Amino acid sequence: MERNLRSLKARGFTLLELVIVVLIISILAAVAIPQYRRYVVRSHRVDAQSVLSDLGARQERFYYSNNAYTNDLTKLNAQSTMAGELYSIDIPSASSTGYTVRATAEGAQQKDDTACQTLTLTNLGVRGSTGSTANDPACWNRS
């Protein structure tokens, strides 16, 4: 019986071993969570970029039919929420010679993506951004 008691005691973890495991998990989480958050922010930004490119193509089709660009999203069969809840889409300027489409970060994206608060695209293909740094190439994945 005494032999069985000793073998049962040897199966558990010591407090020191448990503390070391918790410490390792904490260090991994401290590194992984911010990295994951940056990845999520970038992926939402890519969604907005693809919507802007799509709107650019819609503007060109509209121009082909009407000989002018439009600042009305409904005429492009689009809406301000096409990029989801984290970006608002609009057309700040449009004329017979050019247009600018813009995606503005909102909510959590606005809080977490301070470098790229707005993304713009013009009829000439010029990509711009505003935020903590103006026209940061990283906002359009051109770093």
Short mmCIF file of N, CA, C and O in Angstrom, two decimals:
data_model
loop_
_atom_site.label_atom_id
_atom_site.label_comp_id
_atom_site.label_asym_id
_atom_site.label_seq_id
_atom_site.Cartn_x
_atom_site.Cartn_y
_atom_site.Cartn_z
N MET A 1 0.82 -1.19 0.00
CA MET A 1 0.00 0.00 0.00
C MET A 1 0.87 1.26 0.00
O MET A 1 0.53 2.23 -0.67
N GLU A 2 1.95 1.25 0.75
CA GLU A 2 2.83 2.40 0.81
C GLU A 2 3.45 2.68 -0.56
O GLU A 2 3.62 3.82 -0.96
N ARG A 3 3.73 1.64 -1.29
CA ARG A 3 4.30 1.80 -2.62
C ARG A 3 3.31 2.48 -3.57
O ARG A 3 3.68 3.34 -4.37
N ASN A 4 2.04 2.17 -3.48
CA ASN A 4 1.00 2.79 -4.31
C ASN A 4 0.86 4.27 -3.99
O ASN A 4 0.62 5.08 -4.86
N LEU A 5 1.00 4.65 -2.73
CA LEU A 5 0.89 6.05 -2.33
C LEU A 5 2.01 6.87 -2.93
O LEU A 5 1.80 7.98 -3.40
N ARG A 6 3.22 6.37 -2.92
CA ARG A 6 4.36 7.09 -3.50
C ARG A 6 4.19 7.27 -5.01
O ARG A 6 4.50 8.31 -5.55
N SER A 7 3.69 6.28 -5.70
CA SER A 7 3.52 6.39 -7.15
C SER A 7 2.41 7.38 -7.50
O SER A 7 2.46 8.05 -8.52
N LEU A 8 1.41 7.51 -6.63
CA LEU A 8 0.35 8.49 -6.87
C LEU A 8 0.87 9.91 -6.68
O LEU A 8 0.51 10.81 -7.41
N LYS A 9 1.72 10.13 -5.71
CA LYS A 9 2.27 11.46 -5.48
C LYS A 9 3.16 11.90 -6.63
O LYS A 9 3.21 13.07 -6.95
N ALA A 10 3.83 11.01 -7.27
CA ALA A 10 4.76 11.36 -8.34
C ALA A 10 4.04 11.77 -9.62
O ALA A 10 4.64 12.33 -10.52
N ARG A 11 2.75 11.54 -9.75
CA ARG A 11 2.03 11.83 -10.98
C ARG A 11 1.63 13.30 -11.12
O ARG A 11 1.36 13.76 -12.20
N GLY A 12 1.53 14.08 -10.09
CA GLY A 12 1.04 15.46 -10.15
C GLY A 12 2.11 16.45 -10.60
O GLY A 12 3.28 16.13 -10.76
N PHE A 13 1.68 17.69 -10.82
CA PHE A 13 2.59 18.77 -11.18
C PHE A 13 2.92 19.57 -9.93
O PHE A 13 2.07 19.77 -9.07
N THR A 14 4.12 20.08 -9.89
CA THR A 14 4.47 20.96 -8.78
C THR A 14 3.98 22.36 -9.11
O THR A 14 3.70 22.70 -10.26
N LEU A 15 3.89 23.20 -8.11
CA LEU A 15 3.46 24.57 -8.31
C LEU A 15 4.43 25.32 -9.22
O LEU A 15 4.02 26.10 -10.08
N LEU A 16 5.71 25.05 -9.07
CA LEU A 16 6.71 25.69 -9.90
C LEU A 16 6.52 25.33 -11.38
O LEU A 16 6.59 26.20 -12.26
N GLU A 17 6.26 24.08 -11.68
CA GLU A 17 6.02 23.66 -13.06
C GLU A 17 4.79 24.36 -13.64
O GLU A 17 4.80 24.82 -14.78
N LEU A 18 3.76 24.47 -12.85
CA LEU A 18 2.54 25.13 -13.29
C LEU A 18 2.78 26.62 -13.56
O LEU A 18 2.30 27.16 -14.56
N VAL A 19 3.53 27.28 -12.70
CA VAL A 19 3.84 28.70 -12.88
C VAL A 19 4.66 28.90 -14.15
O VAL A 19 4.44 29.85 -14.91
N ILE A 20 5.60 28.02 -14.42
CA ILE A 20 6.42 28.12 -15.62
C ILE A 20 5.56 27.98 -16.88
O ILE A 20 5.70 28.74 -17.83
N VAL A 21 4.63 27.04 -16.88
CA VAL A 21 3.74 26.84 -18.03
C VAL A 21 2.87 28.08 -18.24
O VAL A 21 2.71 28.56 -19.36
N VAL A 22 2.31 28.63 -17.17
CA VAL A 22 1.48 29.83 -17.29
C VAL A 22 2.31 31.00 -17.80
O VAL A 22 1.85 31.79 -18.63
N LEU A 23 3.54 31.12 -17.35
CA LEU A 23 4.43 32.19 -17.80
C LEU A 23 4.72 32.05 -19.30
O LEU A 23 4.68 33.04 -20.04
N ILE A 24 5.00 30.87 -19.76
CA ILE A 24 5.27 30.64 -21.18
C ILE A 24 4.04 30.97 -22.02
O ILE A 24 4.15 31.65 -23.06
N ILE A 25 2.88 30.55 -21.59
CA ILE A 25 1.65 30.85 -22.32
C ILE A 25 1.40 32.36 -22.35
O ILE A 25 1.00 32.91 -23.38
N SER A 26 1.67 33.05 -21.27
CA SER A 26 1.48 34.50 -21.22
C SER A 26 2.42 35.22 -22.18
O SER A 26 2.01 36.16 -22.87
N ILE A 27 3.65 34.80 -22.25
CA ILE A 27 4.61 35.41 -23.17
C ILE A 27 4.18 35.17 -24.62
O ILE A 27 4.21 36.10 -25.44
N LEU A 28 3.76 33.96 -24.93
CA LEU A 28 3.30 33.67 -26.29
C LEU A 28 2.07 34.50 -26.65
O LEU A 28 1.97 35.02 -27.76
N ALA A 29 1.15 34.64 -25.73
CA ALA A 29 -0.06 35.44 -25.97
C ALA A 29 0.29 36.91 -26.15
O ALA A 29 -0.29 37.60 -27.00
N ALA A 30 1.25 37.42 -25.38
CA ALA A 30 1.64 38.82 -25.49
C ALA A 30 2.25 39.13 -26.86
O ALA A 30 2.15 40.24 -27.35
N VAL A 31 2.85 38.15 -27.48
CA VAL A 31 3.43 38.34 -28.81
C VAL A 31 2.38 38.06 -29.89
O VAL A 31 2.26 38.82 -30.86
N ALA A 32 1.60 37.03 -29.73
CA ALA A 32 0.69 36.58 -30.79
C ALA A 32 -0.54 37.47 -30.95
O ALA A 32 -0.96 37.73 -32.09
N ILE A 33 -1.11 37.94 -29.89
CA ILE A 33 -2.36 38.71 -30.00
C ILE A 33 -2.15 40.02 -30.76
O ILE A 33 -2.94 40.32 -31.66
N PRO A 34 -1.14 40.84 -30.46
CA PRO A 34 -0.95 42.05 -31.27
C PRO A 34 -0.65 41.75 -32.74
O PRO A 34 -1.11 42.46 -33.63
N GLN A 35 0.11 40.71 -33.00
CA GLN A 35 0.40 40.33 -34.39
C GLN A 35 -0.88 39.95 -35.12
O GLN A 35 -1.09 40.34 -36.26
N TYR A 36 -1.73 39.20 -34.46
CA TYR A 36 -3.00 38.79 -35.06
C TYR A 36 -3.87 40.02 -35.32
O TYR A 36 -4.50 40.14 -36.37
N ARG A 37 -3.91 40.95 -34.38
CA ARG A 37 -4.72 42.16 -34.54
C ARG A 37 -4.24 42.98 -35.75
O ARG A 37 -5.05 43.49 -36.52
N ARG A 38 -2.92 43.10 -35.92
CA ARG A 38 -2.39 43.81 -37.09
C ARG A 38 -2.79 43.11 -38.39
O ARG A 38 -3.11 43.76 -39.38
N TYR A 39 -2.78 41.80 -38.37
CA TYR A 39 -3.20 41.03 -39.54
C TYR A 39 -4.67 41.29 -39.87
O TYR A 39 -5.03 41.49 -41.03
N VAL A 40 -5.52 41.32 -38.86
CA VAL A 40 -6.95 41.56 -39.06
C VAL A 40 -7.17 42.96 -39.62
O VAL A 40 -7.95 43.15 -40.55
N VAL A 41 -6.48 43.96 -39.08
CA VAL A 41 -6.61 45.33 -39.56
C VAL A 41 -6.20 45.41 -41.03
O VAL A 41 -6.89 46.03 -41.85
N ARG A 42 -5.09 44.79 -41.39
CA ARG A 42 -4.65 44.79 -42.78
C ARG A 42 -5.65 44.10 -43.70
O ARG A 42 -5.90 44.55 -44.82
N SER A 43 -6.24 43.00 -43.23
CA SER A 43 -7.19 42.28 -44.09
C SER A 43 -8.45 43.10 -44.32
O SER A 43 -9.00 43.09 -45.44
N HIS A 44 -8.91 43.86 -43.32
CA HIS A 44 -10.06 44.74 -43.53
C HIS A 44 -9.70 45.86 -44.51
O HIS A 44 -10.53 46.27 -45.32
N ARG A 45 -8.48 46.36 -44.42
CA ARG A 45 -8.03 47.41 -45.34
C ARG A 45 -8.02 46.88 -46.77
O ARG A 45 -8.40 47.58 -47.71
N VAL A 46 -7.61 45.64 -46.97
CA VAL A 46 -7.61 45.04 -48.30
C VAL A 46 -9.03 44.93 -48.84
O VAL A 46 -9.28 45.14 -50.03
N ASP A 47 -10.00 44.63 -47.97
CA ASP A 47 -11.40 44.59 -48.39
C ASP A 47 -11.82 45.96 -48.94
O ASP A 47 -12.47 46.05 -49.98
N ALA A 48 -11.45 47.03 -48.24
CA ALA A 48 -11.80 48.38 -48.69
C ALA A 48 -11.10 48.70 -50.01
O ALA A 48 -11.70 49.32 -50.90
N GLN A 49 -9.86 48.27 -50.16
CA GLN A 49 -9.14 48.52 -51.41
C GLN A 49 -9.83 47.83 -52.58
O GLN A 49 -9.95 48.42 -53.67
N SER A 50 -10.28 46.62 -52.39
CA SER A 50 -10.93 45.91 -53.49
C SER A 50 -12.27 46.56 -53.84
O SER A 50 -12.63 46.63 -55.02
N VAL A 51 -12.97 47.10 -52.85
CA VAL A 51 -14.22 47.82 -53.14
C VAL A 51 -13.93 49.09 -53.93
O VAL A 51 -14.64 49.42 -54.88
N LEU A 52 -12.86 49.81 -53.56
CA LEU A 52 -12.50 51.01 -54.32
C LEU A 52 -12.14 50.67 -55.76
O LEU A 52 -12.52 51.39 -56.69
N SER A 53 -11.42 49.60 -55.96
CA SER A 53 -11.08 49.17 -57.33
C SER A 53 -12.34 48.81 -58.11
O SER A 53 -12.48 49.15 -59.29
N ASP A 54 -13.26 48.13 -57.45
CA ASP A 54 -14.53 47.77 -58.08
C ASP A 54 -15.32 49.03 -58.44
O ASP A 54 -15.88 49.13 -59.54
N LEU A 55 -15.35 50.01 -57.54
CA LEU A 55 -16.05 51.26 -57.83
C LEU A 55 -15.40 52.00 -58.99
O LEU A 55 -16.08 52.65 -59.80
N GLY A 56 -14.08 51.94 -59.07
CA GLY A 56 -13.39 52.54 -60.19
C GLY A 56 -13.83 51.93 -61.52
O GLY A 56 -14.07 52.64 -62.50
N ALA A 57 -13.94 50.62 -61.54
CA ALA A 57 -14.40 49.93 -62.75
C ALA A 57 -15.85 50.31 -63.08
O ALA A 57 -16.20 50.52 -64.24
N ARG A 58 -16.68 50.44 -62.05
CA ARG A 58 -18.07 50.85 -62.26
C ARG A 58 -18.13 52.29 -62.79
O ARG A 58 -18.97 52.60 -63.64
N GLN A 59 -17.26 53.14 -62.28
CA GLN A 59 -17.21 54.52 -62.78
C GLN A 59 -16.85 54.53 -64.27
O GLN A 59 -17.43 55.29 -65.05
N GLU A 60 -15.90 53.72 -64.65
CA GLU A 60 -15.49 53.68 -66.06
C GLU A 60 -16.62 53.18 -66.96
O GLU A 60 -16.83 53.69 -68.06
N ARG A 61 -17.36 52.18 -66.49
CA ARG A 61 -18.51 51.70 -67.26
C ARG A 61 -19.58 52.80 -67.37
O ARG A 61 -20.18 53.00 -68.42
N PHE A 62 -19.80 53.52 -66.27
CA PHE A 62 -20.77 54.61 -66.27
C PHE A 62 -20.31 55.70 -67.24
O PHE A 62 -21.12 56.25 -68.00
N TYR A 63 -19.03 56.02 -67.23
CA TYR A 63 -18.49 57.04 -68.14
C TYR A 63 -18.69 56.63 -69.60
O TYR A 63 -19.03 57.46 -70.45
N TYR A 64 -18.50 55.38 -69.89
CA TYR A 64 -18.66 54.87 -71.26
C TYR A 64 -20.08 55.11 -71.76
O TYR A 64 -20.29 55.46 -72.91
N SER A 65 -21.07 54.94 -70.87
CA SER A 65 -22.46 55.10 -71.25
C SER A 65 -22.94 56.55 -71.19
O SER A 65 -23.85 56.94 -71.92
N ASN A 66 -22.37 57.37 -70.30
CA ASN A 66 -22.91 58.71 -70.03
C ASN A 66 -21.94 59.85 -70.33
O ASN A 66 -22.30 61.01 -70.13
N ASN A 67 -20.75 59.56 -70.72
CA ASN A 67 -19.72 60.55 -71.04
C ASN A 67 -19.43 61.49 -69.85
O ASN A 67 -19.08 62.64 -70.04
N ALA A 68 -19.62 60.99 -68.67
CA ALA A 68 -19.30 61.73 -67.44
C ALA A 68 -19.26 60.73 -66.29
O ALA A 68 -19.85 59.65 -66.37
N TYR A 69 -18.54 61.09 -65.25
CA TYR A 69 -18.51 60.27 -64.04
C TYR A 69 -19.61 60.75 -63.10
O TYR A 69 -20.15 61.85 -63.28
N THR A 70 -19.95 59.95 -62.11
CA THR A 70 -21.01 60.32 -61.17
C THR A 70 -20.51 60.28 -59.74
O THR A 70 -19.60 59.53 -59.42
N ASN A 71 -21.14 61.10 -58.89
CA ASN A 71 -20.84 61.03 -57.46
C ASN A 71 -21.99 60.38 -56.70
O ASN A 71 -22.04 60.42 -55.48
N ASP A 72 -22.91 59.75 -57.41
CA ASP A 72 -24.06 59.07 -56.83
C ASP A 72 -23.81 57.56 -56.83
O ASP A 72 -23.78 56.93 -57.90
N LEU A 73 -23.64 57.00 -55.66
CA LEU A 73 -23.38 55.56 -55.55
C LEU A 73 -24.50 54.72 -56.14
O LEU A 73 -24.25 53.65 -56.71
N THR A 74 -25.74 55.17 -56.00
CA THR A 74 -26.86 54.37 -56.50
C THR A 74 -26.82 54.24 -58.02
O THR A 74 -27.25 53.23 -58.56
N LYS A 75 -26.30 55.24 -58.71
CA LYS A 75 -26.18 55.14 -60.17
C LYS A 75 -25.13 54.11 -60.58
O LYS A 75 -25.13 53.64 -61.71
N LEU A 76 -24.24 53.78 -59.65
CA LEU A 76 -23.23 52.75 -59.90
C LEU A 76 -23.67 51.40 -59.35
O LEU A 76 -22.89 50.45 -59.31
N ASN A 77 -24.92 51.34 -58.89
CA ASN A 77 -25.45 50.14 -58.25
C ASN A 77 -24.57 49.74 -57.06
O ASN A 77 -24.17 48.58 -56.91
N ALA A 78 -24.25 50.74 -56.24
CA ALA A 78 -23.36 50.54 -55.09
C ALA A 78 -24.00 51.20 -53.87
O ALA A 78 -24.97 51.95 -53.99
N GLN A 79 -23.41 50.93 -52.72
CA GLN A 79 -23.87 51.55 -51.49
C GLN A 79 -22.69 51.82 -50.57
O GLN A 79 -21.62 51.24 -50.74
N SER A 80 -22.90 52.69 -49.61
CA SER A 80 -21.79 53.12 -48.74
C SER A 80 -21.28 52.01 -47.84
O SER A 80 -20.19 52.10 -47.30
N THR A 81 -22.04 50.94 -47.69
CA THR A 81 -21.64 49.85 -46.79
C THR A 81 -21.07 48.65 -47.54
O THR A 81 -20.96 47.57 -46.96
N MET A 82 -20.69 48.83 -48.80
CA MET A 82 -20.19 47.68 -49.56
C MET A 82 -18.91 47.09 -49.01
O MET A 82 -18.61 45.94 -49.26
N ALA A 83 -18.15 47.85 -48.26
CA ALA A 83 -16.90 47.34 -47.68
C ALA A 83 -17.13 46.78 -46.29
O ALA A 83 -16.18 46.47 -45.59
N GLY A 84 -18.37 46.67 -45.86
CA GLY A 84 -18.67 46.16 -44.54
C GLY A 84 -18.87 47.30 -43.55
O GLY A 84 -18.89 48.47 -43.91
N GLU A 85 -18.98 46.93 -42.30
CA GLU A 85 -19.26 47.92 -41.26
C GLU A 85 -18.04 48.71 -40.82
O GLU A 85 -18.16 49.69 -40.11
N LEU A 86 -16.85 48.32 -41.26
CA LEU A 86 -15.63 48.98 -40.80
C LEU A 86 -15.14 50.08 -41.73
O LEU A 86 -14.19 50.79 -41.41
N TYR A 87 -15.77 50.23 -42.89
CA TYR A 87 -15.42 51.30 -43.83
C TYR A 87 -16.70 51.88 -44.42
O TYR A 87 -17.63 51.14 -44.75
N SER A 88 -16.71 53.18 -44.56
CA SER A 88 -17.79 53.88 -45.25
C SER A 88 -17.25 54.33 -46.60
O SER A 88 -16.18 54.92 -46.69
N ILE A 89 -18.01 54.04 -47.66
CA ILE A 89 -17.58 54.34 -49.02
C ILE A 89 -18.35 55.55 -49.53
O ILE A 89 -19.56 55.64 -49.34
N ASP A 90 -17.65 56.47 -50.19
CA ASP A 90 -18.32 57.60 -50.83
C ASP A 90 -17.51 58.08 -52.03
O ASP A 90 -16.40 57.60 -52.28
N ILE A 91 -18.12 59.00 -52.77
CA ILE A 91 -17.47 59.60 -53.94
C ILE A 91 -17.42 61.10 -53.68
O ILE A 91 -18.39 61.82 -53.95
N PRO A 92 -16.30 61.61 -53.15
CA PRO A 92 -16.24 63.03 -52.81
C PRO A 92 -16.22 63.96 -54.01
O PRO A 92 -16.66 65.11 -53.91
N SER A 93 -15.74 63.49 -55.15
CA SER A 93 -15.74 64.35 -56.34
C SER A 93 -15.90 63.52 -57.60
O SER A 93 -15.36 62.42 -57.71
N ALA A 94 -16.67 64.08 -58.53
CA ALA A 94 -16.86 63.45 -59.84
C ALA A 94 -17.27 64.54 -60.82
O ALA A 94 -18.01 65.46 -60.47
N SER A 95 -16.73 64.43 -62.02
CA SER A 95 -17.06 65.40 -63.07
C SER A 95 -17.00 64.69 -64.41
O SER A 95 -16.91 63.46 -64.46
N SER A 96 -16.98 65.46 -65.47
CA SER A 96 -16.87 64.84 -66.79
C SER A 96 -15.43 64.44 -67.10
O SER A 96 -15.18 63.73 -68.06
N THR A 97 -14.49 64.89 -66.26
CA THR A 97 -13.08 64.59 -66.55
C THR A 97 -12.42 63.67 -65.52
O THR A 97 -11.32 63.18 -65.77
N GLY A 98 -13.02 63.45 -64.38
CA GLY A 98 -12.38 62.60 -63.38
C GLY A 98 -13.26 62.33 -62.18
O GLY A 98 -14.36 62.87 -62.04
N TYR A 99 -12.76 61.47 -61.31
CA TYR A 99 -13.48 61.13 -60.08
C TYR A 99 -12.47 60.74 -59.00
O TYR A 99 -11.31 60.44 -59.27
N THR A 100 -12.95 60.75 -57.78
CA THR A 100 -12.22 60.22 -56.64
C THR A 100 -13.19 59.41 -55.81
O THR A 100 -14.28 59.89 -55.47
N VAL A 101 -12.85 58.17 -55.51
CA VAL A 101 -13.65 57.35 -54.60
C VAL A 101 -12.86 57.20 -53.31
O VAL A 101 -11.63 57.18 -53.32
N ARG A 102 -13.59 57.13 -52.18
CA ARG A 102 -12.92 57.14 -50.88
C ARG A 102 -13.55 56.11 -49.95
O ARG A 102 -14.76 55.92 -49.93
N ALA A 103 -12.69 55.48 -49.16
CA ALA A 103 -13.11 54.58 -48.08
C ALA A 103 -12.60 55.17 -46.77
O ALA A 103 -11.40 55.43 -46.64
N THR A 104 -13.50 55.38 -45.83
CA THR A 104 -13.15 55.98 -44.54
C THR A 104 -13.33 54.95 -43.44
O THR A 104 -14.41 54.36 -43.31
N ALA A 105 -12.29 54.73 -42.66
CA ALA A 105 -12.34 53.75 -41.57
C ALA A 105 -13.34 54.19 -40.51
O ALA A 105 -13.46 55.38 -40.21
N GLU A 106 -14.04 53.23 -39.94
CA GLU A 106 -15.02 53.49 -38.89
C GLU A 106 -14.88 52.45 -37.79
O GLU A 106 -14.34 51.38 -38.00
N GLY A 107 -15.38 52.79 -36.62
CA GLY A 107 -15.43 51.85 -35.51
C GLY A 107 -14.07 51.36 -35.08
O GLY A 107 -13.13 52.13 -34.93
N ALA A 108 -13.96 50.05 -34.91
CA ALA A 108 -12.71 49.44 -34.45
C ALA A 108 -11.57 49.67 -35.44
O ALA A 108 -10.41 49.84 -35.05
N GLN A 109 -11.88 49.69 -36.73
CA GLN A 109 -10.85 49.91 -37.74
C GLN A 109 -10.27 51.32 -37.60
O GLN A 109 -9.07 51.51 -37.72
N GLN A 110 -11.11 52.28 -37.32
CA GLN A 110 -10.65 53.66 -37.15
C GLN A 110 -9.72 53.77 -35.94
O GLN A 110 -8.71 54.46 -35.98
N LYS A 111 -10.06 53.05 -34.89
CA LYS A 111 -9.25 53.08 -33.66
C LYS A 111 -7.92 52.35 -33.85
O LYS A 111 -6.89 52.82 -33.39
N ASP A 112 -7.94 51.23 -34.56
CA ASP A 112 -6.75 50.38 -34.67
C ASP A 112 -5.85 50.70 -35.86
O ASP A 112 -4.69 50.31 -35.88
N ASP A 113 -6.37 51.38 -36.86
CA ASP A 113 -5.59 51.65 -38.07
C ASP A 113 -5.36 53.15 -38.21
O ASP A 113 -5.82 53.77 -39.16
N THR A 114 -4.62 53.73 -37.30
CA THR A 114 -4.42 55.18 -37.30
C THR A 114 -3.59 55.65 -38.48
O THR A 114 -3.71 56.79 -38.90
N ALA A 115 -2.76 54.81 -39.05
CA ALA A 115 -1.92 55.21 -40.18
C ALA A 115 -2.73 55.36 -41.46
O ALA A 115 -2.36 56.13 -42.34
N CYS A 116 -3.81 54.63 -41.58
CA CYS A 116 -4.58 54.61 -42.83
C CYS A 116 -6.06 54.85 -42.54
O CYS A 116 -6.87 53.93 -42.65
N GLN A 117 -6.41 56.07 -42.18
CA GLN A 117 -7.79 56.40 -41.84
C GLN A 117 -8.70 56.46 -43.06
O GLN A 117 -9.86 56.07 -42.99
N THR A 118 -8.19 56.99 -44.16
CA THR A 118 -8.96 57.00 -45.41
C THR A 118 -8.08 56.50 -46.55
O THR A 118 -6.87 56.70 -46.55
N LEU A 119 -8.73 55.84 -47.49
CA LEU A 119 -8.07 55.38 -48.71
C LEU A 119 -8.80 56.02 -49.88
O LEU A 119 -10.03 56.08 -49.88
N THR A 120 -8.07 56.52 -50.87
CA THR A 120 -8.70 57.13 -52.04
C THR A 120 -8.12 56.54 -53.32
O THR A 120 -6.98 56.07 -53.34
N LEU A 121 -8.92 56.60 -54.36
CA LEU A 121 -8.51 56.14 -55.68
C LEU A 121 -9.11 57.09 -56.71
O LEU A 121 -10.30 57.43 -56.62
N THR A 122 -8.32 57.54 -57.66
CA THR A 122 -8.80 58.46 -58.69
C THR A 122 -8.93 57.75 -60.03
O THR A 122 -8.48 56.62 -60.19
N ASN A 123 -9.51 58.47 -60.99
CA ASN A 123 -9.66 57.91 -62.34
C ASN A 123 -8.32 57.65 -63.02
O ASN A 123 -8.22 56.85 -63.93
N LEU A 124 -7.27 58.31 -62.55
CA LEU A 124 -5.93 58.09 -63.12
C LEU A 124 -5.20 56.93 -62.44
O LEU A 124 -4.05 56.65 -62.76
N GLY A 125 -5.86 56.30 -61.49
CA GLY A 125 -5.25 55.19 -60.77
C GLY A 125 -4.36 55.63 -59.62
O GLY A 125 -3.63 54.82 -59.05
N VAL A 126 -4.42 56.91 -59.27
CA VAL A 126 -3.61 57.43 -58.16
C VAL A 126 -4.24 56.97 -56.85
O VAL A 126 -5.42 57.22 -56.60
N ARG A 127 -3.44 56.32 -56.04
CA ARG A 127 -3.89 55.81 -54.74
C ARG A 127 -3.36 56.71 -53.65
O ARG A 127 -2.18 57.02 -53.62
N GLY A 128 -4.24 57.13 -52.77
CA GLY A 128 -3.83 57.99 -51.68
C GLY A 128 -4.36 57.49 -50.36
O GLY A 128 -5.20 56.59 -50.30
N SER A 129 -3.88 58.09 -49.28
CA SER A 129 -4.36 57.74 -47.95
C SER A 129 -4.11 58.92 -47.02
O SER A 129 -3.26 59.76 -47.27
N THR A 130 -4.88 58.96 -45.96
CA THR A 130 -4.65 59.92 -44.90
C THR A 130 -4.65 59.16 -43.59
O THR A 130 -5.19 58.07 -43.48
N GLY A 131 -4.05 59.75 -42.60
CA GLY A 131 -3.94 59.14 -41.29
C GLY A 131 -2.76 59.76 -40.58
O GLY A 131 -2.42 60.92 -40.82
N SER A 132 -2.10 59.01 -39.74
CA SER A 132 -0.95 59.55 -39.02
C SER A 132 0.18 59.91 -39.98
O SER A 132 1.01 60.75 -39.68
N THR A 133 0.21 59.27 -41.15
CA THR A 133 1.15 59.66 -42.22
C THR A 133 0.35 59.76 -43.51
O THR A 133 -0.42 58.86 -43.85
N ALA A 134 0.50 60.86 -44.23
CA ALA A 134 -0.23 61.05 -45.48
C ALA A 134 0.40 60.24 -46.60
O ALA A 134 1.62 60.19 -46.73
N ASN A 135 -0.45 59.61 -47.40
CA ASN A 135 -0.02 58.82 -48.56
C ASN A 135 1.07 57.80 -48.21
O ASN A 135 2.06 57.66 -48.92
N ASP A 136 0.86 57.09 -47.13
CA ASP A 136 1.78 56.04 -46.72
C ASP A 136 1.68 54.87 -47.70
O ASP A 136 0.59 54.34 -47.91
N PRO A 137 2.77 54.48 -48.34
CA PRO A 137 2.71 53.37 -49.31
C PRO A 137 2.23 52.06 -48.68
O PRO A 137 1.63 51.24 -49.37
N ALA A 138 2.43 51.89 -47.40
CA ALA A 138 1.99 50.66 -46.74
C ALA A 138 0.48 50.55 -46.71
O ALA A 138 -0.06 49.45 -46.62
N CYS A 139 -0.23 51.67 -46.81
CA CYS A 139 -1.70 51.63 -46.80
C CYS A 139 -2.25 50.91 -48.03
O CYS A 139 -3.32 50.36 -48.00
N TRP A 140 -1.50 50.93 -49.10
CA TRP A 140 -1.91 50.24 -50.34
C TRP A 140 -0.97 49.06 -50.61
O TRP A 140 -0.82 48.63 -51.74
N ASN A 141 -0.32 48.56 -49.56
CA ASN A 141 0.57 47.40 -49.66
C ASN A 141 1.68 47.62 -50.67
O ASN A 141 2.06 46.73 -51.42
N ARG A 142 2.23 48.83 -50.69
CA ARG A 142 3.32 49.16 -51.61
C ARG A 142 4.55 49.58 -50.82
O ARG A 142 5.23 50.51 -51.18
N SER A 143 4.86 48.91 -49.75
CA SER A 143 6.00 49.33 -48.93
C SER A 143 7.31 48.81 -49.44
O SER A 143 7.45 48.06 -50.32
#
